[in-house]
Every structure is written in structure tokens, then in C-alpha cells.
mmCIF file of C-alpha atoms in Angstrom:
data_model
loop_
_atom_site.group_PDB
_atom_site.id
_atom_site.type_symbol
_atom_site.label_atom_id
_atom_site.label_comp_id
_atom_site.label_asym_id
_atom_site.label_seq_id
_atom_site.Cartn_x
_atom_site.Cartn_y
_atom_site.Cartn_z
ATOM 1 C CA UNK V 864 -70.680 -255.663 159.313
ATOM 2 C CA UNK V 865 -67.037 -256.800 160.248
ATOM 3 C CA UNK V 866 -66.351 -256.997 163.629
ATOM 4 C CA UNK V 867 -62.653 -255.917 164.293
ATOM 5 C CA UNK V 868 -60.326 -257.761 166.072
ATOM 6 C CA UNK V 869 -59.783 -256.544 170.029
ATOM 7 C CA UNK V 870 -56.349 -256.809 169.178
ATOM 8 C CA UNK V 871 -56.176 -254.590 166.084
ATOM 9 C CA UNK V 872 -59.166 -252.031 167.471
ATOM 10 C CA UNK V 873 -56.357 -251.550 170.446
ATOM 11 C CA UNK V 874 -53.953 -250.761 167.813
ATOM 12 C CA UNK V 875 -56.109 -248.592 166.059
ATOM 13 C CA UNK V 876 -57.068 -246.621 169.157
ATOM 14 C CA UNK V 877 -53.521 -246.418 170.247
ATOM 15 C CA UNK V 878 -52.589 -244.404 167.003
ATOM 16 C CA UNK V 879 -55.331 -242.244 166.352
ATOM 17 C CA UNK V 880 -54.551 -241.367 169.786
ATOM 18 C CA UNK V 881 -50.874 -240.573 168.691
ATOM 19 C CA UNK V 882 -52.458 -237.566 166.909
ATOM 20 C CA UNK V 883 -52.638 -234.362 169.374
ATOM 21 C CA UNK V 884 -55.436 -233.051 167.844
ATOM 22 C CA UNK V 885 -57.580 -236.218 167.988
ATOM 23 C CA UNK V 886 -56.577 -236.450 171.551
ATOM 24 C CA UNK V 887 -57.670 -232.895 172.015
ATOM 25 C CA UNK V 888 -60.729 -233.250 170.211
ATOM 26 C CA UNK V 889 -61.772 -236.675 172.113
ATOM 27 C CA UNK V 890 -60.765 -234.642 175.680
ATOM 28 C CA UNK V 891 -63.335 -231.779 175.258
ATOM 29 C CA UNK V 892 -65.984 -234.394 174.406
ATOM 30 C CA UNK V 893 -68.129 -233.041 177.184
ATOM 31 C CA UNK V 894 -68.006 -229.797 176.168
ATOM 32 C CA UNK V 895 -69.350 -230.403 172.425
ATOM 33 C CA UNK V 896 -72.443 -232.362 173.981
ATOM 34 C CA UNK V 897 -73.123 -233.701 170.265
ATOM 35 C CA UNK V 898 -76.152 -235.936 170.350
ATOM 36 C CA UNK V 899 -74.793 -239.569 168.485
ATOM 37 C CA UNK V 900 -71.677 -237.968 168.132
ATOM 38 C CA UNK V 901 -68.443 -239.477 166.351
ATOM 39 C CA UNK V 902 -65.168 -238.078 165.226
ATOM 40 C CA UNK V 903 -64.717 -239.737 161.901
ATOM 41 C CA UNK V 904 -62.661 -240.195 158.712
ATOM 42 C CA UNK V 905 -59.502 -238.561 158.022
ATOM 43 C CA UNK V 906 -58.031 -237.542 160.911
ATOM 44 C CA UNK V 907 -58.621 -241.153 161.805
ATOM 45 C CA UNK V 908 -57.627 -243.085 158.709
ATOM 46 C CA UNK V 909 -54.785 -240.593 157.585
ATOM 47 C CA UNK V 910 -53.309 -241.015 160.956
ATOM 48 C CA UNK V 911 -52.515 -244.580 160.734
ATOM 49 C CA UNK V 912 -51.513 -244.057 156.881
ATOM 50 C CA UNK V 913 -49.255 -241.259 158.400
ATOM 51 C CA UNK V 914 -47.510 -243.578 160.734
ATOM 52 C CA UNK V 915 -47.298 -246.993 158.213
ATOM 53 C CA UNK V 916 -45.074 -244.423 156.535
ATOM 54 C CA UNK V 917 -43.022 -242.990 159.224
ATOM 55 C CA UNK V 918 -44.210 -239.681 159.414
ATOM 56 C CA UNK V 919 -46.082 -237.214 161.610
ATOM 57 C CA UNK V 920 -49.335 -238.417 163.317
ATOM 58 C CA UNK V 921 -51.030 -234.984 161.548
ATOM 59 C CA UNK V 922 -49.008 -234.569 158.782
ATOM 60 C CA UNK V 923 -51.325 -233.361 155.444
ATOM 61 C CA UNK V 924 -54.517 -233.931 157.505
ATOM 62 C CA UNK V 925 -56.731 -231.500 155.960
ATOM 63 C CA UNK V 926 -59.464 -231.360 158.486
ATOM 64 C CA UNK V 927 -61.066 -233.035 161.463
ATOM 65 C CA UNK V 928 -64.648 -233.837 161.056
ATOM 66 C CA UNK V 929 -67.536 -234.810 163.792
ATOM 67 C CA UNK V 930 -70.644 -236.154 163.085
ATOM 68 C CA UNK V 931 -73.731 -236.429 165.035
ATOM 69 C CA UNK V 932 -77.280 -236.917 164.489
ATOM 70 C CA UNK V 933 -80.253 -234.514 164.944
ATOM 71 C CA UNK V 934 -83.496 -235.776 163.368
ATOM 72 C CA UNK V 935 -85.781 -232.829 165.259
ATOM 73 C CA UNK V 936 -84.149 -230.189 163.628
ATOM 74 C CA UNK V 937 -82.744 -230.676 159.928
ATOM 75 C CA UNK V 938 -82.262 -226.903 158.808
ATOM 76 C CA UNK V 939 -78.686 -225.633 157.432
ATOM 77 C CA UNK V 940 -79.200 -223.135 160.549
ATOM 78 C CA UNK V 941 -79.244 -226.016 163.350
ATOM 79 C CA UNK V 942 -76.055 -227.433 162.203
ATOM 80 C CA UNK V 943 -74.467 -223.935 161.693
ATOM 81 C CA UNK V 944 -75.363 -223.197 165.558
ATOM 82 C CA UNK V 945 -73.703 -226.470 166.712
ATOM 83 C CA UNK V 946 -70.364 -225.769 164.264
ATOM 84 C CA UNK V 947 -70.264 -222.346 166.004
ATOM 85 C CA UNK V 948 -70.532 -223.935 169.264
ATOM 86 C CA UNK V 949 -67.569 -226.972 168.432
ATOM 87 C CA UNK V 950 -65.189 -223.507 167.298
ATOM 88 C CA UNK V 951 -65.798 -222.185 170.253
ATOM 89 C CA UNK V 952 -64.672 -225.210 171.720
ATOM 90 C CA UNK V 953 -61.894 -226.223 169.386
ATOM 91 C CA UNK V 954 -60.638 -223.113 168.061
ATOM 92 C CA UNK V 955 -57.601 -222.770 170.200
ATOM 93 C CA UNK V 956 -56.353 -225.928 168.181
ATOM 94 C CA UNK V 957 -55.703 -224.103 165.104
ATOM 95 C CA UNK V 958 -57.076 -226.821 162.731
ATOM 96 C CA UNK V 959 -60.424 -226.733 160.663
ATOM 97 C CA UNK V 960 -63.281 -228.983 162.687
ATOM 98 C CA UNK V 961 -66.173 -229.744 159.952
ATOM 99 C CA UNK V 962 -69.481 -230.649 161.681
ATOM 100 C CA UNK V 963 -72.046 -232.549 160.147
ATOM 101 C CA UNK V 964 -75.710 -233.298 161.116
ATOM 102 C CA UNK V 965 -76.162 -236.717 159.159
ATOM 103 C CA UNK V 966 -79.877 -236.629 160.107
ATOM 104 C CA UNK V 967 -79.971 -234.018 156.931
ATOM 105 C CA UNK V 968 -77.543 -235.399 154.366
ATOM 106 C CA UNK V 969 -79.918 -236.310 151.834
ATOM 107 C CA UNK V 970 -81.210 -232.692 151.604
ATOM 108 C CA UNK V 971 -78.009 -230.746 150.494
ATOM 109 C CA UNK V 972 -76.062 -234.079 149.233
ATOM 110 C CA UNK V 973 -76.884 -234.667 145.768
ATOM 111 C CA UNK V 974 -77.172 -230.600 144.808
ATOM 112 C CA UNK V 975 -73.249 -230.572 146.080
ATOM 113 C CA UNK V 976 -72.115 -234.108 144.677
ATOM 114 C CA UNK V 977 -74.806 -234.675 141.811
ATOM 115 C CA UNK V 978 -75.685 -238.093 143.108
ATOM 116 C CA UNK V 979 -78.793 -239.187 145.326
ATOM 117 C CA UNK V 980 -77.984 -240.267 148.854
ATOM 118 C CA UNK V 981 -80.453 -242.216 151.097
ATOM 119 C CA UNK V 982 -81.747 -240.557 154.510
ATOM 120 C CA UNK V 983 -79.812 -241.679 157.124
ATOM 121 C CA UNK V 984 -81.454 -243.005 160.633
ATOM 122 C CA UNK V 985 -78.062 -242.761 162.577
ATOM 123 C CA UNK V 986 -74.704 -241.188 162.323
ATOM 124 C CA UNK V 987 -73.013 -244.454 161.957
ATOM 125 C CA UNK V 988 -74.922 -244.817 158.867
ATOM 126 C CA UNK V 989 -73.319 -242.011 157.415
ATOM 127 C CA UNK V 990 -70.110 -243.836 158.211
ATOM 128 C CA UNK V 991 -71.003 -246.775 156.332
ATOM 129 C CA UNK V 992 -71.366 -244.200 153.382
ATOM 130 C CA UNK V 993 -67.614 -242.913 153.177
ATOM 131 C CA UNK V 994 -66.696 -243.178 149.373
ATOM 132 C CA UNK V 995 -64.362 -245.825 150.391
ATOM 133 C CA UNK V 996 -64.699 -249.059 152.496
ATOM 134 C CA UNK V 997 -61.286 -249.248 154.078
ATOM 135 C CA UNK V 998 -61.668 -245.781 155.413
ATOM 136 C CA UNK V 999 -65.282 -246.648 157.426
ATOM 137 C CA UNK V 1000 -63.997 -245.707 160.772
ATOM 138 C CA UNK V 1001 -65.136 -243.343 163.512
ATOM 139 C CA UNK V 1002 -64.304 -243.340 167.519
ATOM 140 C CA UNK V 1003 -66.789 -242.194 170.007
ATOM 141 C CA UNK V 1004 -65.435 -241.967 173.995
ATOM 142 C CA UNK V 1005 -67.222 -243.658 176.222
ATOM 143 C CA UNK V 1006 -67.241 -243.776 180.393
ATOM 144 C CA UNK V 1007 -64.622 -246.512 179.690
ATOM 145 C CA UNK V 1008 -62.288 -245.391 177.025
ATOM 146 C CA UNK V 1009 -63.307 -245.381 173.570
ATOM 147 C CA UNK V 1010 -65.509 -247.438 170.870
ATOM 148 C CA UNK V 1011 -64.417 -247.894 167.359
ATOM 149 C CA UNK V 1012 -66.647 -248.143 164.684
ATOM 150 C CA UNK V 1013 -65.730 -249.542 161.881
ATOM 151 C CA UNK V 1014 -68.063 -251.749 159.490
ATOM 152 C CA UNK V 1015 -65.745 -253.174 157.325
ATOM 153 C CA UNK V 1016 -62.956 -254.181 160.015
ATOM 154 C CA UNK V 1017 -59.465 -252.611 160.219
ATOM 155 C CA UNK V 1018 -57.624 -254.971 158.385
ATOM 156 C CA UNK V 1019 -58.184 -253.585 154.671
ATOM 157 C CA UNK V 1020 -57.262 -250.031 156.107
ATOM 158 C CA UNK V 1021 -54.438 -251.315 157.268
ATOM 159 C CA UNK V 1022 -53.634 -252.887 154.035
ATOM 160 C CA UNK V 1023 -54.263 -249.767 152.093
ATOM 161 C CA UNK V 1024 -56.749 -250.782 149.880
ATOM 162 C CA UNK V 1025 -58.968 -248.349 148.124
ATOM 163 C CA UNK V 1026 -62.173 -249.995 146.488
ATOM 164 C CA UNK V 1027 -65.241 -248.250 145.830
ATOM 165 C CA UNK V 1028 -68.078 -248.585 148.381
ATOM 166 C CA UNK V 1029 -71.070 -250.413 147.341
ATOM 167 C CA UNK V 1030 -73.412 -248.447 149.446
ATOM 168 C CA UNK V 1031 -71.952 -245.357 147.752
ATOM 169 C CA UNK V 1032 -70.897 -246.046 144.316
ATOM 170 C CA UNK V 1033 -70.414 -242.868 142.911
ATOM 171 C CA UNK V 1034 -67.096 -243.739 140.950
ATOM 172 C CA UNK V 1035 -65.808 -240.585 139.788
ATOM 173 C CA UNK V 1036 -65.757 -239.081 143.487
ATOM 174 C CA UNK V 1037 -63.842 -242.575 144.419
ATOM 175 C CA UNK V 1038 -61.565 -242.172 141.540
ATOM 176 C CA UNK V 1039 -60.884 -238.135 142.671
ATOM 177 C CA UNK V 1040 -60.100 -238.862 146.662
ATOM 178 C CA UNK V 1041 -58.454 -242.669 145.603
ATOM 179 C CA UNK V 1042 -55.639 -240.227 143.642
ATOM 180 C CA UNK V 1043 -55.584 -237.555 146.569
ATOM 181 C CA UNK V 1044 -54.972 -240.289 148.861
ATOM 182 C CA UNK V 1045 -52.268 -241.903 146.902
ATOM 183 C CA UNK V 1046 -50.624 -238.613 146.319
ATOM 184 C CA UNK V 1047 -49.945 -238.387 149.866
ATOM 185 C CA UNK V 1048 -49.592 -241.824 150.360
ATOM 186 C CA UNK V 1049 -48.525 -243.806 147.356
ATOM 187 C CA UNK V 1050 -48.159 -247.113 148.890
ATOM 188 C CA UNK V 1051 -51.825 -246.947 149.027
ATOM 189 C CA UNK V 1052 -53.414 -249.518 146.640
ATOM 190 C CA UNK V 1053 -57.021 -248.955 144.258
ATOM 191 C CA UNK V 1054 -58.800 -251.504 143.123
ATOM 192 C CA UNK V 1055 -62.435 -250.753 140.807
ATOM 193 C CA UNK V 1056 -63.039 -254.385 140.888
#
């Protein structure tokens, strides 16, 4: 694992914050009460990508997603319950909030995505998993501020390089979100090497 720099974690934080809804979402921490929770991916990544290219903080940010982890119960139903809970929650935002249970991604993921996936003991091990390296990033508030996660440092998000992930090398999803990303931001550079 990577460790960021303080300097470029600071920078990080200081634009996902940029984005209302992530600032919204981080406030009502409390309220969610997810056990290992972490808002991750996207809204995160996309944010920064949003402003390297001078436009809105939210700007074609499909969704917002949360994970947490709950090894003790692992049905569809459990993580339905706490998704009804996070709307209840969130849903004066007006934006779709996906929750995930990572404790139980190896029992739906390979029926949905047609690879195997391991079983996770944390939800930052689901983060390690993202299709792509450079977008392995997920903030978690603390009773000081905020912790970043982010394996493989900041600096090749920051760079906009797209590489598949060697924990997850399932190369034609890569290939299918590497050209969504660079639709929306072209700059963005892929690299199957």
C-alpha cells in the first residue's frame, strides 16, 4: 500500500469536500451508523476529475456509494434494510446513494459480473478491488476530521491514469468504465500495460 502524501491527502480532502453532496453525505454520518463505513469511488474520484477540468464539483456524477461491512448478517435483506435506512437519511438530497455490504460481495458478484471475486474481511478491501487503481479512494470522518484511504496513493489519480487493477483483472469491465470515464473526461489516460 502507498501511503499518500499529507500534503496531497489535504488536497484531496479539500475537493471532495467542494462537492455539496459529499459534504452532506459526510455531515449526517451519525445518523447512517454504518458499521466500517466509507463513502467511496465516484463521487470521490469524479470530483477531483471534475475540477482538473474546470467544471462543477458534481457535474455527471452518477451516484454516491457507501460501503460498510457486516459479516453477522450477509443476506440481500440486511443490506436492503440499511439502504432503506441511508434514503431515509439522504433522500432530501435528490441524488441516488448505493449501499453496499462488502462482507457479502462474493455471493451476488460473479452471477452480476461473470467473474469470481474473493470474500472480503473489511470494507477497505473492497476498495482495493475498484476495477481501476487510480480510482482506490474512500473517506471515512473521524472525531478529528476525516481519513483518506487510498492504497495506491493520490498521485496516479491525479495524473489520470487508468490501468487495470491487478487484484481485479477483469479487462473487459476495465475497458467498459476506462471509455465511460474518458467520455466525460477525455484528458484521462488508459494504459493495459
Amino acid at each position: 500500500m502507498t501511503v499518500p502524501d499529507p500534503h496531497a491527502t489535504e488536497r484531496f480532502l479539500s475537493q471532495v469536500l467542494r462537492n455539496r453532496y459529499n459534504r452532506a453525505i459526510l455531515a449526517s454520518w451519525r445518523e447512517l451508523a454504518l458499521p466500517d463505513g466509507w463513502l467511496v469511488a465516484g463521487c470521490l474520484f469524479q470530483t477531483v476529475w471534475n475540477l482538473q477540468s474546470g467544471r462543477a464539483p458534481e457535474a455527471d456524477i452518477k451516484d454516491y456509494d457507501l460501503f460498510y461491512f457486516d459479516a453477522a448478517d450477509l443476506s440481500a435483506e440486511a443490506e436492503q434494510h440499511m439502504q432503506r435506512r441511508v434514503d431515509a437519511v439522504l433522500g432530501a438530497l435528490d441524488v441516488a446513494v448505493e449501499v453496499k455490504n462488502q462482507a457479502r460481495v462474493h455471493l451476488w458478484y460473479e452471477g452480476y459480473f461473470g467473474f469470481p471475486y474473493p470474500q472480503l474481511a473489511s470494507a477497505t478491501e473492497g476498495i482495493d478491488r475498484f476495477l481501476v487503481p487510480a480510482t482506490c479512494v474512500g473517506v471515512q470522518p473521524t472525531s478529528s476530521g476525516h481519513r483518506v484511504y487510498a492504497p495506491n496513493g493520490l498521485a496516479i489519480l491525479y495524473a489520470g491514469e487508468l490501468a487495470p487493477n491487478p487484484l481485479t483483472h477483469h479487462l473487459p469491465l476495465f475497458r467498459a468504465k476506462a471509455a465511460s470515464y474518458r467520455q466525460r473526461w477525455p484528458w484521462l489516460s488508459v494504459s493495459e500495460g
